[in-house]
Short mmCIF file of C-alpha atoms and ligand atoms in Angstrom, two decimals:
data_model
loop_
_atom_site.label_atom_id
_atom_site.label_comp_id
_atom_site.label_asym_id
_atom_site.label_seq_id
_atom_site.Cartn_x
_atom_site.Cartn_y
_atom_site.Cartn_z
CA MET V 1 -11.12 -4.62 22.64
CA LYS V 2 -7.50 -5.71 22.22
CA VAL V 3 -6.22 -5.04 18.68
CA LEU V 4 -2.94 -6.15 17.14
CA VAL V 5 -1.64 -4.28 14.08
CA VAL V 6 1.10 -6.11 12.18
CA GLY V 7 3.68 -3.91 10.45
CA LYS V 8 6.09 -1.14 11.34
CA GLY V 9 5.86 1.68 8.79
CA GLY V 10 4.02 4.94 8.25
CA ARG V 11 0.93 3.07 7.07
CA GLU V 12 0.74 1.11 10.32
CA HIS V 13 1.33 4.31 12.34
CA ALA V 14 -1.68 5.81 10.51
CA ILE V 15 -3.85 2.69 10.99
CA ILE V 16 -3.02 2.56 14.70
CA THR V 17 -3.78 6.28 15.06
CA ALA V 18 -7.18 5.78 13.38
CA ILE V 19 -7.95 2.90 15.76
CA ALA V 20 -6.76 4.86 18.79
CA GLU V 21 -8.99 7.81 17.86
CA SER V 22 -12.07 5.60 17.41
CA PRO V 23 -14.80 5.88 20.05
CA THR V 24 -14.64 2.12 20.69
CA GLU V 25 -12.29 1.61 23.58
CA THR V 26 -9.19 -0.29 22.49
CA GLU V 27 -5.93 -1.54 23.85
CA ILE V 28 -3.59 -1.54 20.85
CA TYR V 29 -0.61 -3.83 20.31
CA SER V 30 1.92 -3.73 17.53
CA PHE V 31 4.40 -6.11 15.94
CA PRO V 32 7.12 -5.45 14.81
CA GLY V 33 6.18 -1.79 15.52
CA SER V 34 8.50 1.20 15.89
CA ASP V 35 9.46 3.65 18.62
CA ALA V 36 6.86 6.12 17.31
CA ILE V 37 4.18 3.44 17.21
CA PHE V 38 5.06 2.38 20.75
CA SER V 39 4.05 5.80 22.01
CA ILE V 40 0.43 4.81 21.24
CA ALA V 41 0.58 0.99 21.17
CA ARG V 42 2.22 -1.72 23.26
CA PRO V 43 4.73 -4.15 21.84
CA LEU V 44 3.38 -7.68 21.33
CA GLU V 45 5.26 -9.95 23.73
CA ALA V 46 6.28 -13.41 22.58
CA ALA V 47 4.63 -16.29 24.43
CA SER V 48 8.04 -17.93 24.50
CA GLY V 49 11.28 -17.44 22.57
CA THR V 50 11.17 -14.91 19.73
CA LEU V 51 8.48 -13.71 17.35
CA ASP V 52 10.00 -15.16 14.19
CA SER V 53 7.14 -17.10 12.58
CA VAL V 54 3.40 -16.89 12.06
CA ALA V 55 2.98 -19.65 14.68
CA SER V 56 4.89 -17.59 17.24
CA ILE V 57 2.73 -14.54 16.48
CA ILE V 58 -0.41 -16.63 16.99
CA ALA V 59 0.91 -17.95 20.30
CA ALA V 60 1.55 -14.35 21.40
CA ILE V 61 -1.92 -13.28 20.21
CA GLN V 62 -3.51 -16.04 22.29
CA LYS V 63 -1.42 -15.32 25.36
CA THR V 64 -2.25 -11.59 25.15
CA GLY V 65 -5.94 -12.22 24.50
CA ILE V 66 -6.05 -10.24 21.23
CA ASP V 67 -9.61 -9.84 19.85
CA LEU V 68 -8.69 -8.55 16.38
CA CYS V 69 -5.61 -8.92 14.20
CA VAL V 70 -5.07 -6.28 11.49
CA ALA V 71 -2.53 -7.01 8.75
CA GLY V 72 -0.98 -3.68 7.78
CA GLU V 73 1.64 -5.07 5.45
CA GLU V 74 1.50 -8.02 3.09
CA SER V 75 4.51 -10.11 4.01
CA TYR V 76 2.94 -12.03 6.91
CA LEU V 77 -0.12 -12.88 4.83
CA VAL V 78 1.95 -15.15 2.59
CA ARG V 79 4.57 -16.34 5.10
CA ASP V 80 4.51 -19.83 6.59
CA GLU V 81 0.90 -21.00 6.76
CA GLY V 82 -0.33 -17.38 6.29
CA LEU V 83 -1.27 -14.96 9.08
CA ALA V 84 -5.00 -14.90 8.26
CA ASN V 85 -5.11 -18.70 7.80
CA ALA V 86 -3.50 -19.17 11.21
CA CYS V 87 -5.84 -16.61 12.82
CA LYS V 88 -8.83 -18.46 11.38
CA ALA V 89 -7.60 -21.78 12.71
CA ALA V 90 -7.19 -20.15 16.11
CA GLY V 91 -10.62 -18.46 15.98
CA ILE V 92 -9.25 -14.89 15.93
CA PRO V 93 -10.93 -12.35 13.62
CA CYS V 94 -8.36 -11.07 11.10
CA TRP V 95 -8.51 -8.08 8.74
CA GLY V 96 -6.43 -9.31 5.84
CA PRO V 97 -6.94 -12.24 3.43
CA PRO V 98 -5.70 -15.84 3.62
CA LYS V 99 -2.55 -16.89 1.81
CA GLU V 100 -4.33 -18.33 -1.24
CA SER V 101 -6.18 -15.04 -1.85
CA ALA V 102 -3.09 -12.91 -1.17
CA GLN V 103 -1.59 -14.45 -4.31
CA LEU V 104 -3.40 -11.59 -6.05
CA GLU V 105 -0.53 -9.45 -4.79
CA ALA V 106 2.24 -12.01 -4.33
CA SER V 107 2.08 -13.36 -7.89
CA LYS V 108 1.64 -11.03 -10.84
CA GLU V 109 0.91 -14.00 -13.11
CA PHE V 110 -1.84 -15.21 -10.75
CA ALA V 111 -3.30 -11.67 -10.76
CA LYS V 112 -3.23 -11.35 -14.56
CA GLU V 113 -4.83 -14.78 -15.02
CA PHE V 114 -7.51 -13.79 -12.51
CA MET V 115 -8.24 -10.53 -14.37
CA VAL V 116 -8.44 -12.26 -17.74
CA ARG V 117 -10.63 -15.09 -16.35
CA HIS V 118 -13.10 -12.61 -14.90
CA GLY V 119 -13.13 -10.14 -17.80
CA ILE V 120 -11.51 -7.29 -15.89
CA PRO V 121 -9.92 -4.70 -18.23
CA THR V 122 -6.11 -4.91 -18.20
CA GLY V 123 -3.20 -4.72 -20.66
CA GLY V 124 -1.95 -7.70 -22.68
CA TYR V 125 0.89 -9.82 -21.33
CA ALA V 126 3.02 -12.92 -21.74
CA THR V 127 4.73 -15.00 -19.07
CA VAL V 128 8.27 -16.18 -19.79
CA ASP V 129 10.98 -18.27 -18.12
CA THR V 130 14.07 -17.50 -20.16
CA ILE V 131 15.78 -14.50 -21.68
CA GLU V 132 15.14 -15.88 -25.19
CA GLU V 133 11.40 -16.18 -24.52
CA ALA V 134 11.42 -12.65 -23.08
CA ARG V 135 13.06 -11.22 -26.19
CA ALA V 136 10.53 -13.02 -28.37
CA ALA V 137 7.64 -11.65 -26.31
CA ILE V 138 9.00 -8.08 -26.43
CA ASP V 139 9.36 -8.49 -30.19
CA GLY V 140 11.22 -5.19 -30.63
CA LYS V 141 8.33 -3.13 -29.24
CA TYR V 142 9.41 -0.36 -26.84
CA PRO V 143 8.63 0.91 -24.29
CA THR V 144 8.02 -2.48 -22.74
CA VAL V 145 7.08 -3.37 -19.16
CA LEU V 146 8.90 -6.20 -17.37
CA LYS V 147 7.75 -7.59 -14.04
CA PHE V 148 9.28 -10.22 -11.82
CA ASP V 149 6.53 -12.63 -10.73
CA GLY V 150 6.95 -12.39 -6.99
CA LEU V 151 7.33 -10.04 -4.05
CA ALA V 152 10.32 -7.80 -4.68
CA ALA V 153 9.72 -4.88 -2.29
CA GLY V 154 8.49 -2.69 -5.14
CA LYS V 155 11.71 -3.19 -7.12
CA GLY V 156 10.51 -5.97 -9.42
CA VAL V 157 8.95 -3.77 -12.10
CA ALA V 158 10.83 -2.05 -14.92
CA VAL V 159 9.31 0.20 -17.54
CA CYS V 160 11.98 -0.04 -20.25
CA PRO V 161 12.14 2.69 -22.92
CA ASP V 162 14.60 0.78 -25.10
CA GLU V 163 16.41 -2.49 -25.74
CA ALA V 164 19.45 -1.61 -23.60
CA SER V 165 17.38 -1.03 -20.44
CA ALA V 166 15.30 -4.15 -21.11
CA GLU V 167 18.41 -6.31 -21.58
CA GLU V 168 19.87 -4.99 -18.33
CA PHE V 169 16.72 -5.88 -16.36
CA LEU V 170 16.39 -9.30 -18.04
CA GLN V 171 20.00 -10.04 -17.11
CA GLU V 172 19.39 -9.09 -13.45
CA VAL V 173 16.16 -11.05 -13.10
CA LEU V 174 16.51 -14.10 -15.34
CA VAL V 175 20.29 -14.63 -15.31
CA ASP V 176 21.67 -13.13 -12.08
CA ARG V 177 18.41 -14.03 -10.24
CA LYS V 178 18.49 -10.84 -8.20
CA PHE V 179 15.04 -11.60 -6.71
CA GLY V 180 15.51 -15.38 -6.62
CA GLU V 181 13.71 -17.99 -8.71
CA GLY V 182 10.59 -16.90 -10.50
CA ARG V 183 9.03 -16.19 -13.86
CA LEU V 184 8.79 -12.87 -15.64
CA LEU V 185 5.84 -11.04 -17.16
CA VAL V 186 6.22 -9.00 -20.32
CA GLU V 187 3.36 -6.52 -20.34
CA GLU V 188 1.83 -4.14 -22.82
CA PHE V 189 2.95 -0.58 -22.05
CA LEU V 190 0.00 1.55 -20.93
CA GLU V 191 -0.14 5.31 -20.65
CA GLY V 192 -2.21 7.73 -18.63
CA PRO V 193 -2.71 9.05 -15.11
CA GLU V 194 -2.68 6.39 -12.39
CA ILE V 195 -5.18 6.12 -9.58
CA SER V 196 -5.43 3.79 -6.61
CA ILE V 197 -8.82 2.63 -5.41
CA PHE V 198 -9.09 1.20 -1.90
CA VAL V 199 -11.92 -1.16 -1.20
CA SER V 200 -13.05 -2.95 1.95
CA VAL V 201 -14.00 -6.48 0.93
CA VAL V 202 -16.01 -8.68 3.27
CA ASP V 203 -16.94 -11.94 1.55
CA ARG V 204 -19.62 -10.99 -1.04
CA ASN V 205 -19.85 -7.37 0.06
CA PHE V 206 -17.63 -4.40 -0.59
CA GLN V 207 -17.29 -0.68 0.06
CA ILE V 208 -15.23 1.63 -2.09
CA LEU V 209 -13.24 4.01 0.11
CA ALA V 210 -11.66 7.29 -1.00
CA PRO V 211 -9.32 7.05 -4.01
CA ALA V 212 -5.73 8.27 -3.97
CA ARG V 213 -2.80 8.96 -6.22
CA ASP V 214 0.79 8.42 -5.18
CA TYR V 215 4.07 9.71 -6.55
CA LYS V 216 6.55 6.90 -7.03
CA ARG V 217 9.65 8.62 -8.42
CA ILE V 218 12.23 10.25 -6.19
CA TYR V 219 12.53 13.58 -8.05
CA ASP V 220 10.20 16.37 -9.14
CA GLY V 221 8.50 15.95 -12.49
CA ASP V 222 8.34 12.15 -11.95
CA GLU V 223 12.05 11.80 -12.71
CA GLY V 224 14.63 9.44 -11.26
CA PRO V 225 14.35 5.96 -9.78
CA ASN V 226 11.18 4.46 -8.32
CA THR V 227 10.68 4.62 -4.57
CA GLY V 228 8.08 3.21 -2.20
CA GLY V 229 6.23 6.49 -2.77
CA MET V 230 7.17 10.14 -2.10
CA GLY V 231 3.70 11.46 -1.39
CA ALA V 232 0.01 10.88 -2.00
CA VAL V 233 -3.17 12.83 -2.59
CA SER V 234 -6.68 11.74 -1.69
CA SER V 235 -10.12 13.20 -2.29
CA LEU V 236 -13.55 11.87 -3.17
CA GLU V 237 -13.49 14.50 -5.93
CA MET V 238 -10.89 12.45 -7.82
CA LEU V 239 -13.69 10.16 -9.07
CA ASP V 240 -16.63 11.54 -11.01
CA ASP V 241 -19.83 9.46 -11.17
CA GLU V 242 -19.05 7.97 -14.58
CA LEU V 243 -15.56 6.83 -13.62
CA ARG V 244 -16.79 5.55 -10.28
CA ASP V 245 -19.54 3.52 -11.95
CA PHE V 246 -17.08 2.05 -14.45
CA ILE V 247 -14.58 1.09 -11.77
CA GLU V 248 -17.31 -0.39 -9.59
CA GLY V 249 -19.08 -2.26 -12.39
CA GLU V 250 -16.14 -3.44 -14.48
CA MET V 251 -13.42 -3.91 -11.89
CA VAL V 252 -14.51 -4.06 -8.27
CA ARG V 253 -17.69 -6.11 -8.60
CA PRO V 254 -16.18 -8.68 -11.02
CA THR V 255 -13.21 -8.99 -8.69
CA VAL V 256 -15.36 -9.66 -5.63
CA GLU V 257 -17.52 -12.12 -7.58
CA GLY V 258 -14.40 -13.69 -9.07
CA LEU V 259 -13.00 -14.29 -5.59
CA ILE V 260 -16.23 -16.05 -4.59
CA ASN V 261 -16.35 -18.13 -7.79
CA ASP V 262 -12.71 -19.14 -7.44
CA GLY V 263 -13.21 -20.12 -3.80
CA LEU V 264 -10.86 -17.40 -2.53
CA PRO V 265 -12.06 -15.99 0.81
CA TYR V 266 -11.39 -12.30 1.40
CA ARG V 267 -11.83 -9.97 4.35
CA GLY V 268 -9.65 -6.89 4.33
CA PHE V 269 -8.55 -3.94 2.26
CA LEU V 270 -8.07 -4.64 -1.42
CA TYR V 271 -6.09 -2.09 -3.42
CA PHE V 272 -6.83 -1.67 -7.13
CA GLY V 273 -3.94 0.02 -8.92
CA LEU V 274 -5.15 1.30 -12.25
CA MET V 275 -4.27 3.49 -15.16
CA LEU V 276 -6.74 5.79 -16.88
CA THR V 277 -5.75 5.17 -20.50
CA ALA V 278 -7.26 6.76 -23.61
CA ASP V 279 -8.95 3.35 -24.03
CA GLY V 280 -10.59 3.51 -20.59
CA PRO V 281 -9.38 2.42 -17.14
CA LYS V 282 -7.11 -0.65 -17.06
CA MET V 283 -5.96 -2.64 -14.05
CA LEU V 284 -2.22 -2.63 -13.35
CA GLU V 285 -2.19 -4.60 -10.14
CA TYR V 286 -3.89 -5.67 -6.94
CA ASN V 287 -2.43 -5.26 -3.47
CA CYS V 288 -3.96 -7.10 -0.54
CA ARG V 289 -3.60 -4.22 1.89
CA PHE V 290 -3.76 -0.47 2.10
CA GLY V 291 -1.19 1.54 0.12
CA ASP V 292 1.78 3.19 1.76
CA PRO V 293 1.87 6.25 1.71
CA GLU V 294 -1.76 6.41 0.46
CA ALA V 295 -3.12 5.14 3.80
CA GLN V 296 -1.50 8.10 5.53
CA ALA V 297 -3.47 10.48 3.25
CA VAL V 298 -6.78 8.56 3.25
CA LEU V 299 -7.18 7.52 6.91
CA PRO V 300 -7.16 11.05 8.40
CA MET V 301 -10.22 11.81 6.19
CA ILE V 302 -12.20 9.03 7.88
CA SER V 303 -14.35 9.73 10.92
CA GLY V 304 -16.80 7.52 12.77
CA ASP V 305 -15.68 4.27 14.37
CA PHE V 306 -12.86 2.82 12.29
CA ALA V 307 -11.90 0.29 14.98
CA GLN V 308 -15.42 -1.15 15.15
CA TYR V 309 -15.68 -1.06 11.34
CA VAL V 310 -12.60 -3.23 10.96
CA TYR V 311 -13.61 -5.56 13.81
CA GLU V 312 -17.08 -6.12 12.34
CA GLY V 313 -15.56 -6.62 8.88
CA ALA V 314 -13.11 -9.21 10.19
CA LYS V 315 -16.09 -11.07 11.70
CA GLY V 316 -17.92 -11.02 8.34
CA HIS V 317 -20.16 -7.98 8.74
CA LEU V 318 -19.46 -5.05 6.44
CA LYS V 319 -20.94 -1.95 8.10
CA PRO V 320 -20.38 1.05 5.80
CA ASP V 321 -22.34 3.35 8.11
CA LEU V 322 -19.68 3.07 10.81
CA ILE V 323 -17.35 5.38 8.89
CA GLN V 324 -17.69 8.68 7.05
CA PHE V 325 -15.38 10.52 4.65
CA ALA V 326 -14.50 14.18 4.90
CA ASP V 327 -15.02 16.44 1.92
CA GLY V 328 -12.04 18.27 0.51
CA TRP V 329 -8.50 17.04 0.03
CA SER V 330 -5.79 15.33 2.03
CA ILE V 331 -2.13 15.44 1.02
CA CYS V 332 0.69 13.37 2.40
CA LEU V 333 4.29 14.52 1.85
CA VAL V 334 7.23 12.19 2.47
CA SER V 335 10.55 13.31 3.88
CA ALA V 336 13.25 10.80 2.93
CA SER V 337 16.79 10.45 4.19
CA ALA V 338 19.97 11.25 2.28
CA GLY V 339 20.85 8.61 -0.30
CA TYR V 340 17.30 7.20 -0.68
CA PRO V 341 16.28 5.13 -2.63
CA ALA V 342 19.72 3.61 -3.43
CA SER V 343 20.66 3.69 0.26
CA SER V 344 19.58 5.50 3.39
CA ARG V 345 21.33 7.45 6.11
CA ASN V 346 20.55 6.83 9.76
CA GLY V 347 21.14 8.87 12.88
CA ASP V 348 20.21 12.40 11.76
CA VAL V 349 18.24 14.09 14.53
CA ILE V 350 14.75 15.26 13.53
CA SER V 351 13.75 18.72 14.75
CA GLY V 352 10.44 20.54 14.85
CA LEU V 353 8.10 17.59 15.47
CA ASP V 354 6.38 19.54 18.26
CA GLN V 355 5.88 22.60 16.02
CA VAL V 356 3.34 20.98 13.68
CA THR V 357 -0.21 22.31 13.98
CA GLY V 358 -3.33 21.36 12.06
CA ALA V 359 -1.50 18.50 10.35
CA ARG V 360 -0.35 15.01 11.28
CA VAL V 361 3.03 13.34 11.30
CA PHE V 362 3.36 9.59 10.74
CA HIS V 363 6.74 7.95 11.22
CA ALA V 364 8.06 5.48 8.65
CA GLY V 365 11.76 5.15 9.46
CA THR V 366 12.65 6.79 12.76
CA ARG V 367 13.91 5.70 16.18
CA ARG V 368 14.56 7.37 19.50
CA ASN V 369 18.21 8.07 20.33
CA ALA V 370 19.77 7.85 23.80
CA ASP V 371 18.48 11.38 24.59
CA GLY V 372 14.94 10.39 23.66
CA GLU V 373 14.92 12.45 20.45
CA PHE V 374 13.66 11.00 17.20
CA GLU V 375 16.35 10.43 14.57
CA THR V 376 16.32 8.99 11.06
CA ALA V 377 16.40 5.19 10.74
CA GLY V 378 15.52 4.30 7.18
CA GLY V 379 14.85 5.56 3.65
CA ARG V 380 11.42 7.07 3.96
CA VAL V 381 11.64 8.79 7.33
CA LEU V 382 8.25 10.36 7.97
CA VAL V 383 5.25 11.92 6.32
CA VAL V 384 3.34 15.08 7.09
CA VAL V 385 -0.37 14.96 6.17
CA ALA V 386 -2.56 18.04 5.88
CA PRO V 387 -6.18 18.60 4.90
CA GLY V 388 -7.59 21.43 2.77
CA ALA V 389 -10.97 22.45 1.41
CA THR V 390 -9.26 22.63 -1.99
CA ARG V 391 -6.24 20.79 -3.34
CA GLN V 392 -4.27 24.06 -3.47
CA GLU V 393 -5.04 24.76 0.18
CA ALA V 394 -3.90 21.29 1.21
CA VAL V 395 -0.67 21.66 -0.80
CA LYS V 396 0.11 25.00 0.84
CA LYS V 397 -0.60 23.65 4.32
CA VAL V 398 1.35 20.40 3.95
CA TYR V 399 4.48 22.19 2.71
CA ALA V 400 4.24 24.85 5.43
CA GLU V 401 3.99 22.19 8.16
CA SER V 402 6.61 19.92 6.59
CA ASP V 403 9.03 22.89 6.47
CA LYS V 404 9.02 22.81 10.28
CA VAL V 405 10.13 19.17 10.55
CA THR V 406 13.68 18.82 9.28
CA PHE V 407 16.86 16.79 9.48
CA ASP V 408 20.21 16.79 7.70
CA GLY V 409 20.10 15.51 4.15
CA ARG V 410 16.31 15.51 3.94
CA GLN V 411 14.90 14.80 0.47
CA ARG V 412 11.42 15.92 -0.46
CA ARG V 413 9.59 16.48 -3.71
CA SER V 414 8.28 19.99 -4.31
CA ASP V 415 5.41 19.01 -6.64
CA ILE V 416 3.32 16.63 -4.50
CA GLY V 417 -0.34 17.48 -5.02
CA THR V 418 0.32 19.68 -8.07
CA ARG V 419 1.99 17.37 -10.61
CA ASN V 420 -0.43 15.10 -12.56
CA PHE V 421 -3.51 17.21 -11.91
P1 AMP C 1 2.95 -2.47 -10.37
O1 AMP C 1 3.75 -2.87 -9.17
O2 AMP C 1 2.55 -3.61 -11.23
O3 AMP C 1 1.81 -1.55 -10.06
O4 AMP C 1 3.93 -1.53 -11.21
C1 AMP C 1 4.57 -0.42 -10.59
C2 AMP C 1 4.46 0.81 -11.47
O5 AMP C 1 5.00 0.54 -12.77
C3 AMP C 1 3.04 1.25 -11.74
O6 AMP C 1 2.52 2.04 -10.71
C4 AMP C 1 3.20 2.00 -13.04
O7 AMP C 1 3.71 3.31 -12.82
C5 AMP C 1 4.25 1.21 -13.77
N1 AMP C 1 3.60 0.20 -14.64
C6 AMP C 1 3.19 -1.04 -14.28
N2 AMP C 1 2.62 -1.70 -15.31
C7 AMP C 1 2.65 -0.87 -16.35
C8 AMP C 1 2.21 -0.96 -17.71
N3 AMP C 1 1.65 -2.07 -18.19
N4 AMP C 1 2.41 0.11 -18.51
C9 AMP C 1 3.02 1.23 -18.04
N5 AMP C 1 3.45 1.38 -16.78
C10 AMP C 1 3.28 0.36 -15.93
N1 LIG C 2 2.20 3.19 -2.71
C1 LIG C 2 2.16 1.98 -3.41
C2 LIG C 2 1.99 0.79 -2.58
O1 LIG C 2 1.67 0.84 -1.41
O2 LIG C 2 2.16 -0.31 -3.10
#
């Protein structure tokens, strides 16, 4: 089976590794890919010219004879005619939803309206177009949560403790148009531990995979600016039966039924970002893909035939028995480059990659230099993932292995897997 995985980060490195380790024989292709990914996958070659549009990707898929397209990241799902839409038109099974369904991630207003329409618990909100409307909606209540209604690479959300920080964000988004044209959501501030639930959705059917928790701030103690994620923890033990039943009955099932009722087809991973408030679990957001870096923590816990599982799912057959989840815990620790998240430093040589034992390394922002060594090439550079029978064991192991893989200016949190438990 020829599989194409679209994306280039640590999540895609983890997805490709899970496919490569599946018993089903595969020939894996990647676009855009990375040097690390290209040690286990082949680059997708353009049919002609360059791969700069969904149509050109489809032409390359057809020329290569790809049997399955897996969308790792979200951007291609909503670009041009939509990657999954174009795959469908070309008769190629795709793991990832069509453009109209991917609005659940691409538009926060669309997502909120969907949740309200289908009775899914979430915080209150108002949608505004101008700074005056925003001030009226905030109504002097702080903290307040402001969200740009569009894709903003994780930078479009501000939790504002006071008027000054809210005014600054409103200015950037509604006046300076930092993220371009778009509306703004003013949301009720919610408090509590966050948890991410990953679900495989195949039309009317779904399977809840292992849950995870990520750490979004750059510094220990959840201080400092937001990042794409500095680490993640996953274990089936994070959900007790009561919480699992609530999430399944009040969030996942109504979402899957809501998609059907609204005429929104869906085959792929659906990510439920939620907060466990004193008032019960509330939805924060949907993402139409696996989390990054959560995928890097969750996927190594899966055994069975992940490649076949995704292929069958993309063809409309959800087969839960094709995969199994390990007991215990899995912890993923990010090493970021100097300057991240404001900037990133490239070209620092990474040492110790061959010293890691009993853990995995997934590359997020690396490249090979002229001597063939891996060096930094981005903000989040790599993750180390380690398992443990207990959370404490996994923490100890992941730090011990990550200590071996270093580069100048490396930034790492020291409380991944301990904070928020
Ligand atoms: P989102 O992209 O919507 O998940 O928001 C990114 C992060 O902002 C979340 O993971 C939360 O940490 C925080 N956040 C989002 N919405 C709220 C809210 N209504 N109340 C408090 N924090 C929030
Ligand atoms: N780790 C959060 C995300 O993937 O959106």
